[in-house]
């Protein structure tokens, strides 16, 4: 619960920094999007199943399925609302994806590998700024992206994102420390 | 990482400064605030009940390494590199010559450099030796418009000095070529795009040899850096106005002497020798070799940015040549006897372990490796002490500090400093107005 409030706080902070003018409308709509999609989506799909595709500006967001593959090979599949970044989605689901600069394109710690090249090709090309950070990422591959720049959209449903192996030694050892 | 991995673990962080966060506070440039966002994560760690911060405690004088090893099951040295490589050429002691580290600490308000007082008014030209990201940082701070700097967390004394600076030309000098330059794309893109700065790069310097092409083939960073420099060389053909400042990229020149100005005690020029690149058979790298042709570059300020160096500690194995602590995946190795042994319970991480290169992410991965070694050693019982001599940990440290009459600064002492700096910053439209002397920092930490 605390982490949810914290996540909302960082999102507001980000919007303040980026947007300049933070109107009460935008705070409410982003808060409600989170709330509505969580609680009302199932009911909505029963009542309005044929109409979802035409809801361009509605408060309810479609969700896609995203699977994170951890360094030890274990997997976690989560549901991500369209419009949310993979970094935010990971944090909301306690997936261990670092985000040192909190999405401001000043680090490479949220580096993810898009496992299916078809999904990779559906993404917008990285900007110069993202490429500058990818230059510094460890274990960079042809389908690497920064998690904070990959935004959920319907065409990415089912995307699989691998967290790169940090150090060669760690990957070989494969040991995941368990809490006592 | 240690706190997450092991529910029973307690971690104490010791720093000789009253302020935590190391280079994020004292190294990252004031106009790079996004790089400092990581302090949020650091602060969350420090707020954990199983973690304590002990600021204003110096290794060696307030507590020795031997005392720490007797008090804690695990000691990790993460104190980085607080010294500099030097050229060892004549004139290096002339006034006006500083290491980039000193200059960076000065504009970032590090209390050790409060009295640096670099003279920015005796000249219109500054020479920066080196072409890595730190070299670009100092060049950029010298060239950036001070109205932009005025809304950053730059130290007040530095902002004042820069406002009255007469420096209009900055030379970034490298002994090798653009392909070997150590800077990365983001920083280069930023400095090439500075407002009102005319960038001078000789197109001839951008020609690449087969060896250069091979280096570029293996490195995405080098390819993108070369592309940026090539574009800049063709774009900036003519100076737009005489109000513009100048940034010169000087390649294939190594410094051989620092020459005094007319007064005799301040630097007046750098003597540079032209170089050629030759393959080094041993390392496979291209190295710069002097050609015997010299030229002088007039300047009144020299910033040496050729790398940091770690300092050794009493009781700590140290490789003087490499400037790091010998280690195997973070476990400290000693070679006192003929065989190399692992020093139980002693680890290194960061620049002290790998040498002074890399960014936040590099240190993150380095930390993962050292933590993996610690956890493995724990599983193997390396830290078991006989039950009658259990190490005291935090309690033991507090006793040692009390005996030495050392007044440590806890994390909430830093929070008082933080609060005071932020309030003072608000008055000047800055994120914070840094407190830059030891006395004032300790006073603020104690709520005075």
XYZ file of C-alpha atoms in Angstrom:
628
model
C 0.000 0.000 0.000
C 2.779 2.393 0.939
C 4.630 1.608 -2.249
C 1.495 2.428 -4.283
C 1.315 5.875 -2.733
C 5.010 6.309 -3.327
C 4.653 5.327 -6.996
C 1.859 7.831 -7.432
C 4.051 10.417 -5.778
C 6.882 9.841 -8.203
C 4.512 10.012 -11.133
C 3.184 13.344 -9.948
C 6.738 14.558 -9.438
C 7.623 13.492 -12.950
C 4.626 15.234 -14.424
C 5.416 18.372 -12.469
C 8.952 18.380 -13.716
C 8.078 17.574 -17.292
C 4.784 19.376 -17.732
C 5.365 22.606 -15.954
C 1.667 23.304 -15.530
C 0.078 20.606 -13.464
C -3.658 21.112 -13.672
C -5.985 19.358 -11.285
C -7.544 17.603 -14.291
C -4.400 15.768 -15.205
C -3.797 14.648 -11.611
C -7.329 13.303 -11.336
C -7.386 11.592 -14.703
C -4.130 9.723 -14.170
C -5.223 8.686 -10.690
C -8.626 7.556 -11.905
C -7.163 5.688 -14.860
C -5.242 3.564 -12.420
C -8.252 3.013 -10.194
C -10.905 2.429 -12.868
C -8.902 0.004 -14.943
C -8.200 -2.032 -11.829
C -11.778 -2.324 -10.663
C -14.148 -1.893 -13.549
C -12.449 -3.535 -16.524
C -14.026 -6.967 -16.069
C -17.563 -5.513 -15.908
C -16.862 -3.238 -18.808
C -15.755 -6.021 -21.105
C -19.031 -7.852 -20.552
C -21.217 -4.839 -21.251
C -19.223 -3.061 -23.942
C -17.191 -5.777 -25.604
C -17.782 -4.585 -29.154
C -17.318 -0.939 -28.334
C -13.852 -0.947 -26.675
C -12.000 -0.273 -29.919
C -13.792 3.008 -30.464
C -13.129 4.383 -26.975
C -10.308 6.737 -27.907
C -10.505 9.216 -25.083
C -12.220 7.154 -22.384
C -10.907 6.908 -18.860
C -10.699 3.107 -19.008
C -7.424 1.818 -20.410
C -6.820 -1.399 -22.189
C -4.275 -3.669 -20.560
C -1.603 -5.786 -22.137
C 0.246 -8.788 -20.836
C 3.967 -8.352 -20.191
C 6.358 -11.056 -19.026
C 9.609 -10.163 -17.271
C 12.319 -12.810 -17.375
C 14.695 -12.446 -14.424
C 18.432 -12.970 -14.421
C 17.988 -16.453 -12.951
C 15.493 -17.462 -15.631
C 12.379 -17.169 -13.483
C 9.425 -15.353 -15.054
C 6.731 -12.969 -13.918
C 3.725 -12.088 -16.061
C 1.900 -8.883 -15.244
C -0.911 -6.802 -16.621
C 0.085 -3.318 -17.765
C -2.300 -0.503 -18.706
C -1.704 1.054 -22.120
C 0.328 4.229 -21.697
C 2.404 3.039 -18.747
C 6.153 2.562 -19.141
C 7.721 -0.835 -18.497
C 9.802 0.670 -15.681
C 6.723 1.966 -13.879
C 4.932 -1.342 -14.452
C 7.906 -3.271 -13.020
C 7.993 -1.106 -9.906
C 4.253 -1.414 -9.372
C 4.643 -5.188 -9.393
C 7.803 -5.388 -7.271
C 9.903 -6.601 -10.179
C 13.552 -5.801 -9.590
C 14.241 -3.415 -12.419
C 16.530 -0.596 -11.313
C 15.603 2.950 -12.239
C 18.295 5.133 -10.739
C 17.315 8.322 -12.581
C 13.575 7.570 -12.334
C 12.950 7.765 -16.067
C 14.818 10.965 -16.965
C 17.165 9.399 -19.559
C 20.203 9.955 -17.374
C 21.228 6.331 -16.744
C 20.998 2.846 -18.230
C 19.928 0.858 -15.202
C 16.455 0.013 -16.578
C 17.941 -1.726 -19.615
C 15.704 -4.568 -20.869
C 16.080 -6.950 -23.792
C 12.984 -7.399 -25.970
C 13.021 -11.128 -26.561
C 10.881 -11.256 -29.689
C 12.205 -9.196 -32.602
C 8.638 -8.773 -33.893
C 7.739 -6.845 -30.746
C 11.013 -4.903 -30.909
C 10.164 -3.734 -34.423
C 6.781 -2.444 -33.231
C 8.528 0.085 -30.992
C 9.276 3.660 -32.027
C 12.967 4.129 -32.833
C 15.001 5.236 -29.831
C 15.841 8.957 -29.706
C 19.458 10.152 -29.689
C 19.118 10.657 -25.941
C 18.012 7.055 -25.372
C 20.774 5.762 -27.666
C 23.329 7.779 -25.683
C 22.257 5.885 -22.551
C 22.053 2.510 -24.354
C 25.713 3.057 -25.346
C 26.549 2.570 -21.679
C 24.284 -0.405 -20.937
C 25.764 -3.758 -19.959
C 25.131 -6.737 -22.177
C 23.707 -4.557 -24.946
C 21.949 -6.541 -27.693
C 20.304 -5.787 -31.014
C 16.908 -5.668 -29.317
C 17.851 -3.720 -26.194
C 15.801 -0.757 -24.978
C 15.456 1.308 -21.836
C 12.470 0.136 -19.813
C 11.410 3.711 -19.056
C 11.068 4.446 -22.776
C 9.016 1.385 -23.726
C 5.394 2.414 -23.361
C 2.621 -0.195 -23.289
C 0.422 -0.253 -26.376
C -1.958 -2.921 -27.753
C 0.546 -4.190 -30.362
C 2.904 -5.161 -27.535
C 0.499 -7.588 -25.895
C 2.436 -10.681 -24.847
C 5.842 -8.975 -24.989
C 8.656 -10.737 -23.126
C 11.385 -8.584 -21.568
C 14.597 -10.089 -20.259
C 16.661 -8.417 -17.553
C 20.257 -8.587 -18.749
C 22.723 -10.681 -16.762
C 24.659 -8.151 -14.709
C 28.013 -9.796 -14.395
C 29.295 -12.917 -16.051
C 30.111 -14.419 -12.656
C 26.651 -13.867 -11.321
C 25.079 -15.516 -14.360
C 27.313 -18.562 -14.093
C 26.675 -18.954 -10.390
C 22.947 -18.387 -10.855
C 22.427 -18.205 -7.111
C 19.534 -16.132 -5.877
C 19.889 -15.353 -2.178
C 16.748 -16.284 -0.238
C 15.735 -14.382 2.886
C 16.234 -16.405 6.059
C 21.542 -5.280 -1.672
C 22.881 -6.663 1.601
C 19.766 -5.526 3.473
C 17.508 -7.196 0.887
C 19.427 -10.459 0.809
C 19.659 -11.173 4.506
C 17.004 -10.292 7.099
C 19.443 -10.384 10.000
C 22.072 -8.129 8.528
C 22.845 -4.644 9.862
C 24.818 -2.258 7.730
C 26.807 0.744 8.975
C 28.053 3.303 6.455
C 31.101 5.332 7.470
C 32.125 8.515 5.607
C 34.792 11.083 6.430
C 32.476 13.831 5.226
C 29.424 14.863 7.251
C 27.416 14.492 4.032
C 26.686 11.122 2.370
C 26.407 10.147 -1.348
C 30.043 10.556 -2.400
C 30.525 11.584 -6.012
C 26.823 12.150 -6.591
C 27.208 15.217 -4.371
C 30.816 16.158 -5.088
C 31.453 14.883 -8.614
C 28.328 15.102 -10.757
C 28.173 18.524 -12.413
C 25.623 21.085 -11.152
C 23.944 21.248 -14.563
C 23.280 17.467 -14.522
C 20.536 17.265 -11.902
C 18.926 14.135 -13.419
C 22.054 12.155 -12.631
C 21.563 13.081 -8.961
C 18.055 11.619 -8.738
C 19.640 8.361 -7.561
C 20.057 9.964 -4.083
C 16.368 9.193 -3.594
C 17.217 5.513 -3.735
C 20.240 5.993 -1.462
C 18.119 7.866 1.069
C 15.567 5.051 1.169
C 18.388 2.640 2.050
C 19.693 4.912 4.783
C 16.191 5.205 6.255
C 16.046 1.433 6.797
C 16.140 0.635 10.515
C 18.955 -1.861 9.952
C 21.176 0.764 8.358
C 23.081 3.546 10.121
C 25.171 6.382 8.735
C 28.288 7.611 10.564
C 29.502 10.835 8.939
C 32.582 12.821 9.966
C 34.441 9.597 10.797
C 37.822 9.221 9.112
C 39.415 5.845 8.435
C 42.913 5.933 9.829
C 42.476 8.685 12.410
C 39.086 8.108 14.049
C 39.046 4.375 13.542
C 41.670 2.057 12.094
C 41.109 -0.741 9.601
C 42.245 -3.249 12.222
C 39.672 -1.905 14.686
C 36.922 -2.183 12.075
C 37.843 -5.750 11.234
C 37.717 -6.635 14.931
C 34.324 -4.986 15.329
C 32.433 -6.076 12.200
C 31.945 -9.466 10.544
C 32.277 -7.835 7.148
C 34.185 -4.694 6.184
C 33.687 -3.311 2.670
C 35.962 -0.504 1.507
C 34.237 1.752 -0.968
C 36.213 4.963 -0.554
C 36.971 5.530 -4.189
C 39.819 7.599 -5.551
C 40.562 10.951 -3.904
C 43.891 11.685 -5.525
C 45.137 12.396 -9.051
C 47.505 11.075 -11.645
C 50.177 13.600 -12.481
C 52.331 14.137 -15.581
C 55.639 14.439 -13.772
C 56.826 17.170 -16.192
C 58.593 20.465 -15.430
C 56.484 23.378 -14.251
C 53.695 21.230 -12.849
C 53.794 23.215 -9.602
C 53.181 26.619 -11.190
C 50.184 28.555 -9.935
C 47.125 28.236 -12.104
C 47.567 24.495 -12.664
C 44.976 22.333 -10.897
C 43.707 18.809 -11.213
C 40.205 18.612 -12.645
C 39.153 16.820 -9.457
C 40.111 19.870 -7.371
C 38.232 22.159 -9.738
C 35.148 19.889 -9.708
C 35.211 19.677 -5.887
C 35.514 23.466 -5.820
C 32.446 24.179 -7.956
C 30.529 21.420 -6.187
C 31.231 22.922 -2.771
C 33.389 20.137 -1.294
C 34.693 21.521 2.031
C 38.294 20.463 1.238
C 38.371 22.806 -1.772
C 36.652 25.815 -0.257
C 39.952 27.709 -0.348
C 41.075 26.661 -3.842
C 40.307 30.142 -5.247
C 41.288 29.435 -8.872
C 42.171 32.645 -10.725
C 39.703 33.012 -13.593
C 40.604 36.622 -14.297
C 44.240 36.588 -15.376
C 43.645 35.154 -18.841
C 41.230 34.577 -21.712
C 42.419 31.000 -22.333
C 42.130 27.797 -20.331
C 43.680 24.472 -21.298
C 42.083 21.195 -20.205
C 44.421 18.211 -20.569
C 42.348 15.101 -21.259
C 39.188 14.409 -23.244
C 37.107 12.220 -20.953
C 33.748 13.152 -19.459
C 35.350 14.956 -16.513
C 37.380 17.086 -18.949
C 34.159 17.926 -20.794
C 32.446 18.774 -17.498
C 35.074 21.332 -16.463
C 35.216 22.824 -19.971
C 31.451 23.135 -20.044
C 31.250 24.800 -16.633
C 33.866 27.327 -17.782
C 31.904 28.058 -20.967
C 28.284 27.821 -19.881
C 26.338 31.014 -19.552
C 26.268 31.922 -15.842
C 22.577 32.824 -15.861
C 21.948 29.137 -16.585
C 24.366 28.061 -13.841
C 22.727 30.431 -11.361
C 19.685 28.165 -11.017
C 21.684 24.987 -10.314
C 23.192 23.720 -7.061
C 26.638 25.087 -7.986
C 28.572 26.398 -4.978
C 28.033 30.127 -4.415
C 31.759 30.974 -4.426
C 32.159 29.250 -7.796
C 29.195 31.034 -9.352
C 30.635 34.387 -8.234
C 34.052 33.544 -9.675
C 32.562 32.347 -12.969
C 30.422 35.476 -13.303
C 33.564 37.615 -13.315
C 35.684 35.162 -15.301
C 37.556 36.525 -18.343
C 38.031 33.092 -19.886
C 36.691 33.028 -23.460
C 38.596 30.138 -25.007
C 38.863 26.585 -23.721
C 41.153 23.988 -25.307
C 40.457 20.271 -24.776
C 43.795 18.594 -25.460
C 44.258 14.859 -26.074
C 47.515 13.062 -26.833
C 45.725 10.680 -29.218
C 42.925 11.106 -31.759
C 39.122 11.412 -31.766
C 38.718 7.633 -31.923
C 40.631 7.262 -28.647
C 38.867 10.105 -26.814
C 37.332 8.808 -23.597
C 34.210 10.958 -23.591
C 30.772 9.527 -24.369
C 27.978 10.656 -26.669
C 25.632 12.395 -24.228
C 28.315 14.680 -22.786
C 29.808 15.397 -26.192
C 26.429 16.185 -27.725
C 25.749 18.558 -24.854
C 28.986 20.538 -25.117
C 28.800 20.734 -28.910
C 25.345 22.243 -28.549
C 26.229 24.933 -25.986
C 24.675 28.268 -26.714
C 26.976 30.932 -28.060
C 30.053 28.723 -28.238
C 31.986 28.359 -31.477
C 33.409 24.837 -31.756
C 36.744 24.370 -33.576
C 37.739 20.907 -34.776
C 40.282 20.297 -37.523
C 38.751 18.067 -40.194
C 42.162 16.522 -40.825
C 42.201 15.161 -37.281
C 39.117 13.085 -38.052
C 40.815 10.888 -40.682
C 40.794 7.273 -39.519
C 43.529 4.675 -39.976
C 42.754 0.939 -40.393
C 43.562 0.471 -36.694
C 41.113 3.278 -35.862
C 38.436 1.653 -38.001
C 38.987 -1.624 -36.140
C 38.551 0.162 -32.782
C 35.355 1.767 -34.044
C 34.019 -1.529 -35.381
C 34.226 -2.943 -31.853
C 32.687 -0.011 -30.063
C 29.305 1.581 -30.556
C 30.326 4.481 -28.318
C 33.401 5.300 -30.419
C 31.375 5.207 -33.632
C 28.814 7.658 -32.283
C 31.469 9.956 -30.779
C 33.311 10.102 -34.098
C 30.064 10.873 -35.907
C 29.299 13.756 -33.531
C 32.788 15.233 -33.917
C 32.643 14.910 -37.722
C 29.315 16.718 -37.884
C 30.634 19.468 -35.623
C 33.776 19.898 -37.713
C 31.802 20.581 -40.871
C 29.071 22.698 -39.271
C 31.157 25.241 -37.419
C 33.149 26.712 -40.250
C 32.885 30.391 -39.402
C 32.599 32.222 -36.158
C 29.213 33.915 -35.965
C 30.114 36.870 -33.836
C 32.921 38.158 -31.691
C 30.802 37.704 -28.609
C 31.038 33.969 -28.960
C 33.242 31.922 -26.701
C 35.430 29.241 -28.284
C 35.866 25.525 -27.646
C 38.862 23.943 -29.395
C 39.371 20.189 -29.700
C 43.131 19.643 -29.974
C 44.218 16.121 -30.932
C 47.592 14.374 -31.200
C 49.356 16.682 -28.716
C 50.965 15.693 -25.433
C 52.213 18.215 -22.826
C 55.982 18.238 -22.222
C 56.462 21.351 -20.056
C 54.456 24.050 -18.327
C 55.986 27.486 -19.038
C 55.707 30.395 -16.614
C 54.156 33.726 -17.543
C 56.080 36.992 -17.193
C 55.573 37.113 -13.426
C 57.416 33.830 -13.066
C 55.179 31.890 -10.698
C 51.962 31.488 -12.678
C 51.539 29.308 -15.740
C 51.694 31.217 -19.053
C 51.677 28.428 -21.614
C 51.790 24.663 -22.140
C 54.491 23.247 -24.406
C 52.951 20.487 -26.524
C 54.647 17.825 -28.613
C 52.901 16.534 -31.735
C 52.233 12.787 -31.613
C 51.669 9.844 -33.915
C 49.823 6.661 -33.052
C 51.728 3.385 -32.986
C 50.512 -0.078 -32.109
C 51.695 -1.288 -28.738
C 52.691 -4.935 -29.224
C 51.971 -5.851 -25.606
C 48.546 -4.325 -25.030
C 47.306 -4.180 -28.601
C 46.271 -0.563 -28.021
C 47.371 2.383 -30.086
C 49.730 4.587 -28.077
C 50.874 8.162 -28.682
C 54.534 8.579 -29.607
C 56.265 11.988 -29.743
C 57.477 13.250 -33.138
C 59.941 15.892 -31.931
C 57.816 18.782 -33.201
C 56.772 21.246 -30.513
C 54.412 24.170 -30.153
C 53.306 26.413 -27.275
C 49.701 26.968 -26.293
C 49.238 30.208 -24.328
C 46.949 30.013 -21.299
C 46.537 31.215 -17.708
C 44.647 28.234 -16.329
C 45.408 24.525 -16.763
C 43.112 21.748 -15.587
C 44.646 18.280 -15.651
C 42.000 15.651 -16.318
C 44.017 12.484 -16.871
C 42.490 10.263 -14.226
C 41.940 9.887 -10.505
C 44.021 7.708 -8.197
C 43.119 5.827 -5.040
C 44.956 6.337 -1.759
C 46.337 3.398 0.231
C 45.339 2.736 3.858
C 47.392 1.344 6.737
C 46.844 -2.397 6.903
C 45.291 -2.648 3.435
C 47.020 -4.523 0.599
C 47.521 -2.075 -2.271
C 48.799 -2.358 -5.835
C 50.736 0.885 -6.291
C 51.138 0.399 -10.011
C 47.474 -0.101 -10.831
C 46.294 2.115 -7.960
C 43.739 -0.431 -6.748
C 43.360 -2.995 -3.964
C 44.204 -6.495 -5.229
C 41.037 -8.551 -5.147
C 39.158 -11.501 -6.550
C 35.547 -10.521 -7.298
C 35.686 -8.083 -4.416
C 37.472 -10.307 -1.873
C 40.700 -8.536 -0.820
C 43.862 -10.513 -1.575
C 47.074 -10.219 0.327
C 50.469 -11.368 -0.898
C 52.508 -10.827 2.229
C 53.795 -14.387 2.205
C 54.767 -16.164 -0.984
C 51.253 -17.336 -1.682
C 48.275 -15.089 -2.259
C 45.664 -15.429 0.439
C 42.177 -14.068 0.790
C 41.751 -11.657 3.695
C 38.708 -13.024 5.518
C 35.898 -10.550 6.000
C 37.524 -7.767 3.955
C 36.101 -6.607 0.641
C 36.352 -3.756 -1.833
C 33.884 -2.279 -4.269
C 33.724 0.577 -6.751
C 36.710 2.578 -7.938
C 38.957 1.216 -5.196
C 38.314 -2.248 -6.672
C 38.258 -1.557 -10.425
C 40.102 1.706 -10.938
C 38.585 5.159 -11.380
C 36.313 4.724 -14.403
C 32.643 4.049 -14.893
C 29.255 5.526 -14.055
C 26.468 4.847 -11.575
C 25.428 1.709 -13.471
C 28.983 0.340 -13.526
C 29.162 0.642 -9.759
C 25.766 -1.012 -9.437
C 27.016 -4.125 -11.232
C 30.322 -3.994 -9.359
C 28.371 -3.953 -6.088
C 26.328 -6.976 -7.186
C 29.543 -8.924 -7.692
C 31.019 -8.008 -4.309
C 27.715 -8.739 -2.525
C 27.555 -12.144 -4.225
C 31.022 -12.907 -2.829
C 29.984 -11.787 0.658
C 26.818 -13.915 0.632
C 28.732 -16.927 -0.629
C 31.329 -16.533 2.124
C 28.518 -16.220 4.671
C 26.990 -19.499 3.459
C 30.412 -21.102 3.805
C 30.770 -19.974 7.395
C 33.671 -17.578 6.810
C 32.292 -15.056 9.307
C 31.696 -17.433 12.201
C 33.473 -16.133 15.296
C 33.866 -18.279 18.427
C 30.843 -17.624 20.676
C 32.932 -16.029 23.416
C 34.244 -13.312 21.083
C 31.301 -12.258 18.957
C 32.044 -9.064 17.120
C 30.196 -6.091 18.555
C 29.260 -4.311 15.348
C 27.547 -0.941 15.798
C 27.927 -1.079 19.590
C 31.663 -1.637 19.215
C 32.039 1.248 16.780
C 30.235 3.618 19.117
C 32.621 2.634 21.927
C 35.676 3.249 19.749
C 34.388 6.630 18.617
C 33.624 7.658 22.176
C 37.109 6.708 23.308
C 38.592 8.843 20.524
C 36.186 11.679 21.286
C 35.028 11.609 17.676
C 31.722 13.393 17.105
C 30.016 11.482 14.322
C 27.174 12.857 12.195
C 24.158 10.512 11.984
C 21.832 10.466 8.992
C 19.458 12.909 10.617
C 22.441 15.262 10.974
C 22.723 15.135 7.181
C 18.958 15.757 7.002
C 19.452 18.968 8.962
C 22.209 20.057 6.553
C 19.962 19.068 3.635
C 17.054 21.085 4.979
C 19.155 24.186 5.618
C 20.685 24.011 2.127
C 17.283 23.666 0.471
C 15.780 26.584 2.406
C 18.769 28.781 1.572
C 18.474 27.685 -2.066
C 14.828 28.723 -2.294
C 15.832 32.325 -1.643
C 18.071 32.229 -4.715
C 15.973 30.093 -7.039
C 18.425 27.201 -6.705
C 17.564 23.625 -5.683
C 19.973 24.135 -2.789
C 22.631 26.543 -1.629
C 25.451 24.217 -0.542
C 27.215 24.689 2.775
C 30.891 24.553 1.856
C 33.059 24.709 4.984
C 33.713 22.013 7.584
C 32.724 24.277 10.479
C 29.418 25.314 8.966
C 28.571 21.744 7.913
C 29.161 20.397 11.420
C 27.265 23.276 12.945
C 24.261 22.647 10.678
C 24.418 18.897 11.397
C 24.110 19.603 15.075
C 21.130 21.824 14.506
C 23.087 24.971 15.315
